[in-house]
Coordinates of C-alpha atoms (C1' of nucleotides) in Angstrom, one line a residue:
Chain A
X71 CA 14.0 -14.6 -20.5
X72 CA 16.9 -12.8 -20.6
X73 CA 19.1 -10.8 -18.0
X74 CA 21.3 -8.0 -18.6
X75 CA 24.7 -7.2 -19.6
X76 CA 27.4 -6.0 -17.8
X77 CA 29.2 -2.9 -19.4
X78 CA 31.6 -1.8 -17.0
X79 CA 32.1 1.5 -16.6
X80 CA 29.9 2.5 -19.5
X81 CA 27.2 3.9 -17.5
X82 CA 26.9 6.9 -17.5
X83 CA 29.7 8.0 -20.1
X84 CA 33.2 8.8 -18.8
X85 CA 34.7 12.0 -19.0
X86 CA 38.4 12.1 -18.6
X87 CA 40.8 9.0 -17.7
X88 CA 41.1 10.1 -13.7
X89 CA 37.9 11.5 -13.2
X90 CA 34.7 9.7 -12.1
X91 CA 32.0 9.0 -15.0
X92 CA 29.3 10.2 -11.9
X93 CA 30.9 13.8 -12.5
X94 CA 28.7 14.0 -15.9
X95 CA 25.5 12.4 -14.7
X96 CA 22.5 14.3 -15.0
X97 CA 20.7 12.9 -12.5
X98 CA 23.1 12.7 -10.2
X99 CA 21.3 15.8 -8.6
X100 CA 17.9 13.6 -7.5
X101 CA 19.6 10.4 -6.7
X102 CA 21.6 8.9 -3.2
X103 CA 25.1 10.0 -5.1
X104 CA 24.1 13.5 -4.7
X105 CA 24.9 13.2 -1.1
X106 CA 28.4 13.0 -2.1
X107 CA 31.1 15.7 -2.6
X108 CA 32.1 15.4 -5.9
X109 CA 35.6 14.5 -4.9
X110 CA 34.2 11.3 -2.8
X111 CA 32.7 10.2 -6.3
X112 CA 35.4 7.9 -7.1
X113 CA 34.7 5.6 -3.8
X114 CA 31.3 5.0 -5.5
X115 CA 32.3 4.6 -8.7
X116 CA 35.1 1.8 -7.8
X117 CA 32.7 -0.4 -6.2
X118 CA 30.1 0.3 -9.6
X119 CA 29.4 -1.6 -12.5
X120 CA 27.2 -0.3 -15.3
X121 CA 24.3 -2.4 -16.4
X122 CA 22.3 -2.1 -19.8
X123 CA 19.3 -3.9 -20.1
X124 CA 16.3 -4.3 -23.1
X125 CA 12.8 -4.2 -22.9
X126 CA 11.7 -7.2 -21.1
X127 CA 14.6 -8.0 -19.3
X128 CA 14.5 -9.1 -16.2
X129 CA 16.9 -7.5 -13.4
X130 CA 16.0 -9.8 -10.8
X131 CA 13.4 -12.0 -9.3
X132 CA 11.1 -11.8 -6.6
X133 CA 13.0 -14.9 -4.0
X134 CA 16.4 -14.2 -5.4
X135 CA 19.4 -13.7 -3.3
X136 CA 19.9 -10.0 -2.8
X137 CA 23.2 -9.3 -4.0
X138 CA 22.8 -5.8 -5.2
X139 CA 22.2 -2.4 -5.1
X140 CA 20.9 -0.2 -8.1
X141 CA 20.3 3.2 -8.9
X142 CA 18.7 3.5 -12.4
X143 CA 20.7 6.1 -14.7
X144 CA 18.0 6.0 -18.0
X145 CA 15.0 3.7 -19.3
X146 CA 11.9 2.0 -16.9
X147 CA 12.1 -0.5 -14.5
X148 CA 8.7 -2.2 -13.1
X149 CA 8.8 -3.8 -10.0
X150 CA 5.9 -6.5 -9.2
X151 CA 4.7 -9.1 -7.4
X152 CA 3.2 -12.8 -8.1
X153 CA 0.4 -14.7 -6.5
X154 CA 0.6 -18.1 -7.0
X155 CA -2.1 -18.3 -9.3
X156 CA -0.5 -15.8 -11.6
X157 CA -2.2 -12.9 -10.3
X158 CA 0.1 -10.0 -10.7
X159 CA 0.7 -6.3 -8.4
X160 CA 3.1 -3.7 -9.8
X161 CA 4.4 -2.1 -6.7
X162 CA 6.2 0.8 -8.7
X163 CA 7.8 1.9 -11.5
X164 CA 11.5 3.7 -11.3
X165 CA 12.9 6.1 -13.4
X166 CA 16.2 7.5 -13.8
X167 CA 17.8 8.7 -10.3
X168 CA 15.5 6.1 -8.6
X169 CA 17.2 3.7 -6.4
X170 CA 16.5 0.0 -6.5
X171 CA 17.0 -2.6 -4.0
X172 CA 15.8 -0.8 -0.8
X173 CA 13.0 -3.4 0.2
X174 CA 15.1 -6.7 0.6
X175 CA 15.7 -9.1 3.4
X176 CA 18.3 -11.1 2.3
X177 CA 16.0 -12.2 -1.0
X178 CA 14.6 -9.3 -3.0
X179 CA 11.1 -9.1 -2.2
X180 CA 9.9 -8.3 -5.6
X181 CA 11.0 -8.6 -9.3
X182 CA 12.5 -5.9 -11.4
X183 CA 12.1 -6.0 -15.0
X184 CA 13.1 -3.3 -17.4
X185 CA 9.9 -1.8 -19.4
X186 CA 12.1 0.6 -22.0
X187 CA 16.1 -0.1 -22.2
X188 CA 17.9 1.1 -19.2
X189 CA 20.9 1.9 -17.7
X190 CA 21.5 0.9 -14.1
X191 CA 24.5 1.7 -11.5
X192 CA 24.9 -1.8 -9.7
X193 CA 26.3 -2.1 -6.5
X194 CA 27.5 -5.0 -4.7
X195 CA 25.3 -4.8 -1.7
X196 CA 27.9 -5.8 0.6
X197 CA 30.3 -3.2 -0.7
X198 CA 27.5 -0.4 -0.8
X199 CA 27.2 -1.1 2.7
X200 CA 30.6 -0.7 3.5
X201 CA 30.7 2.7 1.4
X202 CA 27.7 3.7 3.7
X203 CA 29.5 3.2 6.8
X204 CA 32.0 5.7 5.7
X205 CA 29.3 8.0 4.3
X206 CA 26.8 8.9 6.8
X207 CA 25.5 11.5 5.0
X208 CA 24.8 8.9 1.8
X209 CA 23.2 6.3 4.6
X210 CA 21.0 10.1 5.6
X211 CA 19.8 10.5 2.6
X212 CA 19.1 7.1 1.7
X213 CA 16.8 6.9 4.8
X214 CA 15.4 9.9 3.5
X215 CA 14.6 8.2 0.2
X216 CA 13.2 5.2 2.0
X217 CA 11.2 7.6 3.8
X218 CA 9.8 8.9 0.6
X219 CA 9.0 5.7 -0.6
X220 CA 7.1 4.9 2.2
X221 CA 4.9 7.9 2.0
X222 CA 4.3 6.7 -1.8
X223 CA 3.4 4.0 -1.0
X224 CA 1.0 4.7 0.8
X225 CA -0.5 6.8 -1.7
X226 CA -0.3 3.5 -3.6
X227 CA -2.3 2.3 -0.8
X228 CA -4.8 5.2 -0.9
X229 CA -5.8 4.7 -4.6
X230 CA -5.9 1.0 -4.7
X231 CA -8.3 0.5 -1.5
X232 CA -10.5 3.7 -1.8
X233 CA -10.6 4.6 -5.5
X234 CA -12.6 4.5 -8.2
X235 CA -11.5 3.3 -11.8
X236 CA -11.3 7.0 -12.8
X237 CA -9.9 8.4 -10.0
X238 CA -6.8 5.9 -10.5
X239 CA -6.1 6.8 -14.0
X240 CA -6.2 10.6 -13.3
X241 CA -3.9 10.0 -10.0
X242 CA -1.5 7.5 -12.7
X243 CA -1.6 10.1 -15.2
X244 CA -1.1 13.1 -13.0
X245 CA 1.7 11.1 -11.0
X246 CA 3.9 10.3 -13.8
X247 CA 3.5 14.0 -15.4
X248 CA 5.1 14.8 -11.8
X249 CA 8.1 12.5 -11.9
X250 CA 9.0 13.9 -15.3
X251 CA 8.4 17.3 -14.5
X252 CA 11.1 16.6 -11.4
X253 CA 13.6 15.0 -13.7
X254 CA 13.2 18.5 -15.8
X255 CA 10.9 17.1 -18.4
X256 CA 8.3 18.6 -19.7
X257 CA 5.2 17.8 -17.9
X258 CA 2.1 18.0 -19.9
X259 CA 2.0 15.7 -23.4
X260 CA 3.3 13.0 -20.7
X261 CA 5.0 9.8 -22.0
X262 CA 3.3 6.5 -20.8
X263 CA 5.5 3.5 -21.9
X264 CA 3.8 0.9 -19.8
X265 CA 1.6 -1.3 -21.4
X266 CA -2.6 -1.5 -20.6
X267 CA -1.6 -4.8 -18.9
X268 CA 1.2 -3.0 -16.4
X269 CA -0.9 0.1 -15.7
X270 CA -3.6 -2.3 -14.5
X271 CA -1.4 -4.7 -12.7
X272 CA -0.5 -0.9 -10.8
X273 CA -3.8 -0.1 -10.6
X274 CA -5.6 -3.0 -9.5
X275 CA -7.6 -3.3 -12.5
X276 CA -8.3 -5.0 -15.5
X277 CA -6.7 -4.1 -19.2
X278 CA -10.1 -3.5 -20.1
X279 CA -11.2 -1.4 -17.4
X280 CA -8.1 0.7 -18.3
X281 CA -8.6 1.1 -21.9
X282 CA -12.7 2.2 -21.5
X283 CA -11.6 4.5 -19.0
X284 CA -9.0 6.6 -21.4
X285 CA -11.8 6.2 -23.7
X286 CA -13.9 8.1 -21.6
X287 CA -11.7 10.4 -20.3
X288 CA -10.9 11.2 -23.9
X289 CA -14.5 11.5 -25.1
X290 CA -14.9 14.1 -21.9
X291 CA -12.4 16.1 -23.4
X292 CA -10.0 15.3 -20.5
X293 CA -7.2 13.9 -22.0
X294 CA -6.1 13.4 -25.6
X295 CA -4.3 9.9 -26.9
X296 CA -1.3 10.9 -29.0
X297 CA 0.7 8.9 -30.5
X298 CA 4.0 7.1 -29.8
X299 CA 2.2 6.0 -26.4
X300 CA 1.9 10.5 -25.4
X301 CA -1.2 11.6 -23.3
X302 CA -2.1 15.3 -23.2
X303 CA -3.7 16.4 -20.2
X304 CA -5.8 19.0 -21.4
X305 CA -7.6 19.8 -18.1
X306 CA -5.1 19.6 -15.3
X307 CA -7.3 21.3 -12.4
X308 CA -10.5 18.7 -13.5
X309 CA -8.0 15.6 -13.1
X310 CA -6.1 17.2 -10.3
X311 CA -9.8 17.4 -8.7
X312 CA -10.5 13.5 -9.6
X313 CA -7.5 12.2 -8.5
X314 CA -7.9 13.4 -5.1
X315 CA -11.7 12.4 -4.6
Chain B
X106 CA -11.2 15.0 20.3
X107 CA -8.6 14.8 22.7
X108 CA -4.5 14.3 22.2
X109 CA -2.1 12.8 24.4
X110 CA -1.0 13.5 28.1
X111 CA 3.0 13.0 28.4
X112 CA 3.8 11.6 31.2
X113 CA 7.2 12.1 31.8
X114 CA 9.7 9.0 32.5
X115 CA 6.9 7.3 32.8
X116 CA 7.5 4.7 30.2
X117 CA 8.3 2.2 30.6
X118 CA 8.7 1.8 34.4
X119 CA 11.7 3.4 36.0
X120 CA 14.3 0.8 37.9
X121 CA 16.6 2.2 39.8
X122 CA 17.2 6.3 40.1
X123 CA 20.4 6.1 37.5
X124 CA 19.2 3.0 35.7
X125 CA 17.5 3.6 32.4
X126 CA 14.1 2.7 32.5
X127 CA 14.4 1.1 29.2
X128 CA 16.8 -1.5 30.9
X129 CA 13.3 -3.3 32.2
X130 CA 11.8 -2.7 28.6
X131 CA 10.0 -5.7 27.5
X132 CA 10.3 -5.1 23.8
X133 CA 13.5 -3.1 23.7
X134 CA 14.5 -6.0 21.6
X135 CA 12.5 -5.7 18.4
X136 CA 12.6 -2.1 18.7
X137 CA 15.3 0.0 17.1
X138 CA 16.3 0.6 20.5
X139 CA 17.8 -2.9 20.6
X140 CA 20.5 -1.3 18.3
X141 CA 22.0 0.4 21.2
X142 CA 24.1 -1.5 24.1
X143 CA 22.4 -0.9 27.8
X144 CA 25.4 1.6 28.6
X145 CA 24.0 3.8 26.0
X146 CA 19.9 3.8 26.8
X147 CA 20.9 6.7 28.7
X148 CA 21.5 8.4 25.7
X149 CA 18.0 7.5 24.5
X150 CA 16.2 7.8 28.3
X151 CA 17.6 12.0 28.3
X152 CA 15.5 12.9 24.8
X153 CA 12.6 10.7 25.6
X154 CA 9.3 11.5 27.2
X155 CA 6.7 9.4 28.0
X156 CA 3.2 9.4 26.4
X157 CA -0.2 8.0 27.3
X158 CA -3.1 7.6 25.0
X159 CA -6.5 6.6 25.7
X160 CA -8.6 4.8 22.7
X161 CA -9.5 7.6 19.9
X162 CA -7.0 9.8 21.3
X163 CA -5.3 11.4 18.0
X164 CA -1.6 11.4 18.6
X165 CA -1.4 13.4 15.4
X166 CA -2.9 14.2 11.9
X167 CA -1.9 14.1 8.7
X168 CA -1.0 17.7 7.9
X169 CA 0.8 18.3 11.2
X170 CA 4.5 19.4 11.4
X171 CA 6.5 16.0 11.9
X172 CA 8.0 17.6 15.3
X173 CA 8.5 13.8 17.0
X174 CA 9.0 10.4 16.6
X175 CA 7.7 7.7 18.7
X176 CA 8.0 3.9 19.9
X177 CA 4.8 1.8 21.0
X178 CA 5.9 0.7 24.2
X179 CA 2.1 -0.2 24.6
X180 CA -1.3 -1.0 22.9
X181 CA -2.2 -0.6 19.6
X182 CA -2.2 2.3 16.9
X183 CA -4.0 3.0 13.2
X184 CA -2.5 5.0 10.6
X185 CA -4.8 6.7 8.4
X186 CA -4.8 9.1 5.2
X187 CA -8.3 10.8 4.6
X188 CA -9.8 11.5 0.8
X189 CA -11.5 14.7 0.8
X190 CA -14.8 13.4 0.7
X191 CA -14.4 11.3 4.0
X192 CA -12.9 7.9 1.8
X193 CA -10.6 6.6 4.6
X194 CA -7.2 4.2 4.0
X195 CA -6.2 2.4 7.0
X196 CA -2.3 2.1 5.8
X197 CA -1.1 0.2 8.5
X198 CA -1.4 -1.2 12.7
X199 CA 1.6 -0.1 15.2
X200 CA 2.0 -2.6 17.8
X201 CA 4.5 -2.7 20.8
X202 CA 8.1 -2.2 19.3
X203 CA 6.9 -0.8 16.2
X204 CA 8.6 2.5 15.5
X205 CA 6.1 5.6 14.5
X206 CA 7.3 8.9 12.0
X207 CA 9.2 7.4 9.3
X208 CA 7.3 8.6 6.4
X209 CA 7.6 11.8 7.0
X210 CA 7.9 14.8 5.4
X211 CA 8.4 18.0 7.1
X212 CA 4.7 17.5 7.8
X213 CA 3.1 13.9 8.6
X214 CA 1.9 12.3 5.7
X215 CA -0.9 10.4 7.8
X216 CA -2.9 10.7 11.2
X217 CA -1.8 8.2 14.0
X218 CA -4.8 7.4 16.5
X219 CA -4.7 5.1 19.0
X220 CA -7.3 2.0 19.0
X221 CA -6.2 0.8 23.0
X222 CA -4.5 2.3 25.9
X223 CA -1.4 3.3 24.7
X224 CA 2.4 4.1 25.7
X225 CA 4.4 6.0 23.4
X226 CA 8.3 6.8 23.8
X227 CA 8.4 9.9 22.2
X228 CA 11.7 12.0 20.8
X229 CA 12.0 15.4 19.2
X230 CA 12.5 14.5 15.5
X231 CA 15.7 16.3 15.8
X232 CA 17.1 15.5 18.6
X233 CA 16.4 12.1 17.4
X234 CA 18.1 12.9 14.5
X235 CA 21.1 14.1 16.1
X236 CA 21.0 10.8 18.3
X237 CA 21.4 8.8 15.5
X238 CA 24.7 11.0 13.7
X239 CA 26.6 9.6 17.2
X240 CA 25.1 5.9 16.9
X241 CA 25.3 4.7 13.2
X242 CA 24.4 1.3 14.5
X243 CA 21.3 2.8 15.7
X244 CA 21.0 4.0 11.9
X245 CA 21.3 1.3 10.3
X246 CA 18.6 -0.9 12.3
X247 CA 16.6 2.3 11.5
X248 CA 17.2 1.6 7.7
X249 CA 16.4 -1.7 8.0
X250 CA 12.7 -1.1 9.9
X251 CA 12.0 1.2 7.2
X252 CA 13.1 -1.8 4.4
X253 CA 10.9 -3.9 6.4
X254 CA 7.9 -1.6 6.4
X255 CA 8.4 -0.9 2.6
X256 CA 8.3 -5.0 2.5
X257 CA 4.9 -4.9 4.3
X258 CA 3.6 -1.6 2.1
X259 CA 3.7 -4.2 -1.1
X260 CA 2.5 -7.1 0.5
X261 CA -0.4 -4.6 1.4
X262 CA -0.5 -3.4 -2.3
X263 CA -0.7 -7.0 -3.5
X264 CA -3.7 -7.1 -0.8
X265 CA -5.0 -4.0 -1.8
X266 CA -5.2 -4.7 -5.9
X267 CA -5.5 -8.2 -6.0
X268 CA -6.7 -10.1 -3.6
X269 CA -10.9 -11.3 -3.1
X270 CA -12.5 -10.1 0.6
X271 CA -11.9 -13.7 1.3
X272 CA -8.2 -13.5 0.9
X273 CA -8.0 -10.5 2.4
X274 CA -9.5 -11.5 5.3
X275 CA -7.2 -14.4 5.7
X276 CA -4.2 -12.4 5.3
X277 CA -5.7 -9.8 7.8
X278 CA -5.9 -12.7 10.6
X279 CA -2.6 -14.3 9.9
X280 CA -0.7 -11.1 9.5
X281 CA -2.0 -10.2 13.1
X282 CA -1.7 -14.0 14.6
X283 CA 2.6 -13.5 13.4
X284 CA 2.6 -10.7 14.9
X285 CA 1.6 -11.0 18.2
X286 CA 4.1 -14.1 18.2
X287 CA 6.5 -11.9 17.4
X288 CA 6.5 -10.1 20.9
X289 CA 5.9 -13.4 22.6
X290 CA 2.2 -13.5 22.6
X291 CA 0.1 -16.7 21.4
X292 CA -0.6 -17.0 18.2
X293 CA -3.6 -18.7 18.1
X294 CA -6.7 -17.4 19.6
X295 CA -6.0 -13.8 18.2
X296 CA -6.8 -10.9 19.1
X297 CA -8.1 -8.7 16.6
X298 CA -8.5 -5.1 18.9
X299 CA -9.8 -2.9 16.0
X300 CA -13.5 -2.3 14.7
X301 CA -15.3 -3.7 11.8
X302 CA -15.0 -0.4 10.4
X303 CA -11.5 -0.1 10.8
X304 CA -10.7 -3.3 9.1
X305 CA -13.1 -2.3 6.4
X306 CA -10.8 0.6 5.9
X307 CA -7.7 -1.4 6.3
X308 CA -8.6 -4.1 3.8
X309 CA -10.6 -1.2 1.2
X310 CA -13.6 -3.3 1.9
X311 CA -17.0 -1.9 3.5
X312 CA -17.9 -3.0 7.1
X313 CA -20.8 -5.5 5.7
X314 CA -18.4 -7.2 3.4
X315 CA -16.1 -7.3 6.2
X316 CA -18.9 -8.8 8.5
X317 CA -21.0 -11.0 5.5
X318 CA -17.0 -12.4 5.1
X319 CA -16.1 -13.2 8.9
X320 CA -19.7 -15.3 9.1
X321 CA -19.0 -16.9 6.2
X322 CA -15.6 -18.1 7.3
X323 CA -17.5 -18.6 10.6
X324 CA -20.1 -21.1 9.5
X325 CA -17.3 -23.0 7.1
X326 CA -15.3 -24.0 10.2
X327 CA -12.2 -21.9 9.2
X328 CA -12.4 -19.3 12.4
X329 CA -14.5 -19.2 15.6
X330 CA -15.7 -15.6 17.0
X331 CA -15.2 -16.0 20.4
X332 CA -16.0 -12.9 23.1
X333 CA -13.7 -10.1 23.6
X334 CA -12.7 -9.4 19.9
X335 CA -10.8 -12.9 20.0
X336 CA -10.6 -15.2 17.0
X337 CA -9.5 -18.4 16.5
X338 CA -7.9 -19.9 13.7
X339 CA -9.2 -23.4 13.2
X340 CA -7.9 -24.0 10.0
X341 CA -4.3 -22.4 10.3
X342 CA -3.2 -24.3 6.4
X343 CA -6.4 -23.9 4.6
X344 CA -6.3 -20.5 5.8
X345 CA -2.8 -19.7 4.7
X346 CA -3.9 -21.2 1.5
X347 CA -6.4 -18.7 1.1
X348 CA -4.5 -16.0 2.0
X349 CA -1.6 -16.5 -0.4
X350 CA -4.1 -17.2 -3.2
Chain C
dC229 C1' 3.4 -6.5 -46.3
dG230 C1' 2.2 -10.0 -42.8
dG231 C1' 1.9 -11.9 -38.3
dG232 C1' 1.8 -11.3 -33.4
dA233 C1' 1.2 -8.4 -29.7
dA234 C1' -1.3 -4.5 -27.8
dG235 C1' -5.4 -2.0 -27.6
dT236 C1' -10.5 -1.3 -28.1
dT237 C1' -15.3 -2.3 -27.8
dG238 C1' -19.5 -5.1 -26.6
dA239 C1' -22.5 -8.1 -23.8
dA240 C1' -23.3 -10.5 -19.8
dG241 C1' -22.3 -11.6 -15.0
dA242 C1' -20.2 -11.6 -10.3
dG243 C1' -18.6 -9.5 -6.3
dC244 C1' -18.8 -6.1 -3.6
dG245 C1' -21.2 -1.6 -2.2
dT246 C1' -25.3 0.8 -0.7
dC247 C1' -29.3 1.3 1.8
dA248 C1' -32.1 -0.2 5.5
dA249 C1' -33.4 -2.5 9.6
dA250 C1' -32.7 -5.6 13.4
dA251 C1' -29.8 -7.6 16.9
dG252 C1' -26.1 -7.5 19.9
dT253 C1' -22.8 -5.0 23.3
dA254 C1' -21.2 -1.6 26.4
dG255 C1' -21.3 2.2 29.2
dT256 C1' -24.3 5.3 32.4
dG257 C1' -27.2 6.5 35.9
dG258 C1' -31.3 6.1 38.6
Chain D
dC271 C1' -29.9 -4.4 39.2
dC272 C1' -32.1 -2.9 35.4
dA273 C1' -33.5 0.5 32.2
dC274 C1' -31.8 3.8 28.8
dT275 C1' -28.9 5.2 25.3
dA276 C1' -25.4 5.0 21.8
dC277 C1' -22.5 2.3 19.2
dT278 C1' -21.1 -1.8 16.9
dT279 C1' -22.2 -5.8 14.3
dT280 C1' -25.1 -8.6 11.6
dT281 C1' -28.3 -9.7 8.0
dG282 C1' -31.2 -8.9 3.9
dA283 C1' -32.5 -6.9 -0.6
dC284 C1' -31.0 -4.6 -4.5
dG285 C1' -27.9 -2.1 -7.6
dC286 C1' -23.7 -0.6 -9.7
dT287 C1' -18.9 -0.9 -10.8
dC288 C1' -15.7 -3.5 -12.5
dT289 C1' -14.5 -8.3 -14.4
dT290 C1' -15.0 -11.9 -17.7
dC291 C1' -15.3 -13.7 -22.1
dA292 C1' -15.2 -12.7 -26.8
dA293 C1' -14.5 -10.5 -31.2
dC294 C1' -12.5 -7.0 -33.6
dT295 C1' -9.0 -3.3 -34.7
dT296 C1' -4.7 -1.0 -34.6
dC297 C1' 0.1 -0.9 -34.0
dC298 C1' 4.6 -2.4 -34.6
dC299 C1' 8.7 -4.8 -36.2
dG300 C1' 10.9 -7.9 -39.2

DNA sequence: CGGGAAGTTGAAGAGCGTCAAAAGTAGTGG
DNA sequence: CCACTACTTTTGACGCTCTTCAACTTCCCG
């Protein structure tokens, strides 16, 4: 399985020679550099390295020394766990202005692979935390993040030990049609580009499970299966109302 | 149902009239107070009050504005997040050092209710918050609990989406047997303080299955039920081996 | 085109939930 | 001290949702 390549300073583009390639990000806005004056850019962007990876690739492993820090500039990034046996839990999916590498402890606690090609800030961790030290407002904002998560994930928690089938794929639908929406994309035909298998690793369900329920939700009229992996939620107040219970 | 009394410097008990009366905390160590030295607890001792809960006491609901953060100096809390049909989510235990209004939001993204006698340090969120601009240190442990809980949010997804009542069960007991030895109290004969119903809703099991599960661990020699909500863990490998899958 | 992965659909079965009732436990007051 | 009540826990019978196993179809990329 392969890892990614370094490309550094290719992600995002640069502008000029002096100024910081972080200027032109358009995401800059939603993730932990927006805490940052745009003069302080070039502190973060000396200590950055870009990263491209493919579909597939893994970014690290669950048990592997935690070295760095990410933020995730374009593509999909799953994070999961093992059970020995093989049995797998997607803790989350990032998108662009996500950060990765909060949840570590040393090792990384879980595996990040990249679903769609991606761009990634790294960070040596070491060196982030050095920046942080001189940033307070960047380690603010980063507990604020954490925070966040926290309060996702137990929504995570929520769905996985109280809801039904249907009522998971309504909340999965209706929470990624939010995240685009927040990264100002459109929100309704809303792109899925995980696979049956990694929505029900997020889930807690089986491939099967997931693709009779889409099937049902379509046949109600629900939703409709487009292609190039697009769902059109074509009753948002209905799923709104099955998501929540 | 009733809320909290506070109980001014009352918790922990005072030493000396000028001495901080978290000098003569027990768990001041795993608690992000540990971050500060003793010549600073005074710092901490002027924004804190002291709070005392009795079992079912609510010490606030999901909903509420996040006005404070606490400490459990004592006993033991639930977190809980409520489908609108009554469904309930157990998303996590607060024991003594464990630090309470994290995942917040503005507004609390969860109830907190107490299961025993409690003690509670509690700090207005922003005086908390302005605490922590003077004591990065105190930050930065602060970032660290919060990566530890995310940690524990995906082992509890894993749980959650992936594991058999049998293995959840397992985990349950040996999640709660480390962590009473981490504040110094034995490990084995373990006390599990919370209902049938509450672990139901911590596991997303029913009580029955919960019950059914404990006698059938019971009669195959892994646990013994022993009076006063104890367990004991006979089996400590076989039952780690369940547990991890 | 062709081959492999991803997705769909069907039939049967297991695990856990639901409903119901009994047994145990704790707190209260005569 | 014991009866009374209310709650928690246990146990049983049955049913349903989701899983498992299997076959088939569709999609995608070289």
């Amino acid at each position: 399985m392969p890892r990614y390549n370094i490309v550094p300073g290719a992600v995002p583009r640069a502008g000029g020679a002096g100024e910081s390639p972080c200027a032109a990000c358009t995401i800059r806005e939603i993730a932990v550099c927006g805490a940052l004056q745009s003069g302080e850019l070039r502190a973060l962007t000396d200590i950055m390295d870009g990263i491209s990876v493919s579909p597939g690739d893994v970014i690290f492993y669950e048990g592997d020394p935690a070295r760095y820090v990410f933020n995730v500039a374009a593509g999909t990034i799953r994070l999961s766990r093992l059970l020995p046996d093989g049995r797998r839990q997607i803790t989350g999916f990032l998108f662009p202005g996500d950060f990765l590498g909060l949840a570590y402890d040393e090792t990384y606690t879980y595996s990040a692979e990249a679903i769609e090609t991606a761009q990634l800030c790294r960070f040596s961790r070491a060196q982030f935390e050095t920046l942080l030290d001189g940033h307070p407002r960047m380690e603010r904002r980063l507990l604020g993040m954490a925070s966040n998560e926290l309060a996702t994930a137990q929504d995570q928690m929520v769905l996985l030990g109280r809801k039904t089938a249907r009522e998971k794929l309504a909340s999965f639908l209706l929470m990624l049609s939010r995240r685009a929406e927040r990264r100002g994309q459109r929100a309704d035909p809303v792109r899925v580009p995980m696979t049956r298998t990694d929505i029900g690793d997020y889930l807690g369900l089986t491939i099967e499970t997931v693709s009779r329920t889409f099937t049902a939700m379509r046949k109600s009229g629900l939703i409709e299966l487009q292609p190039e992996h697009a769902v059109r939620l074509l009753d948002f107040e209905e799923l709104t109302a099955i998501a929540d219970g």
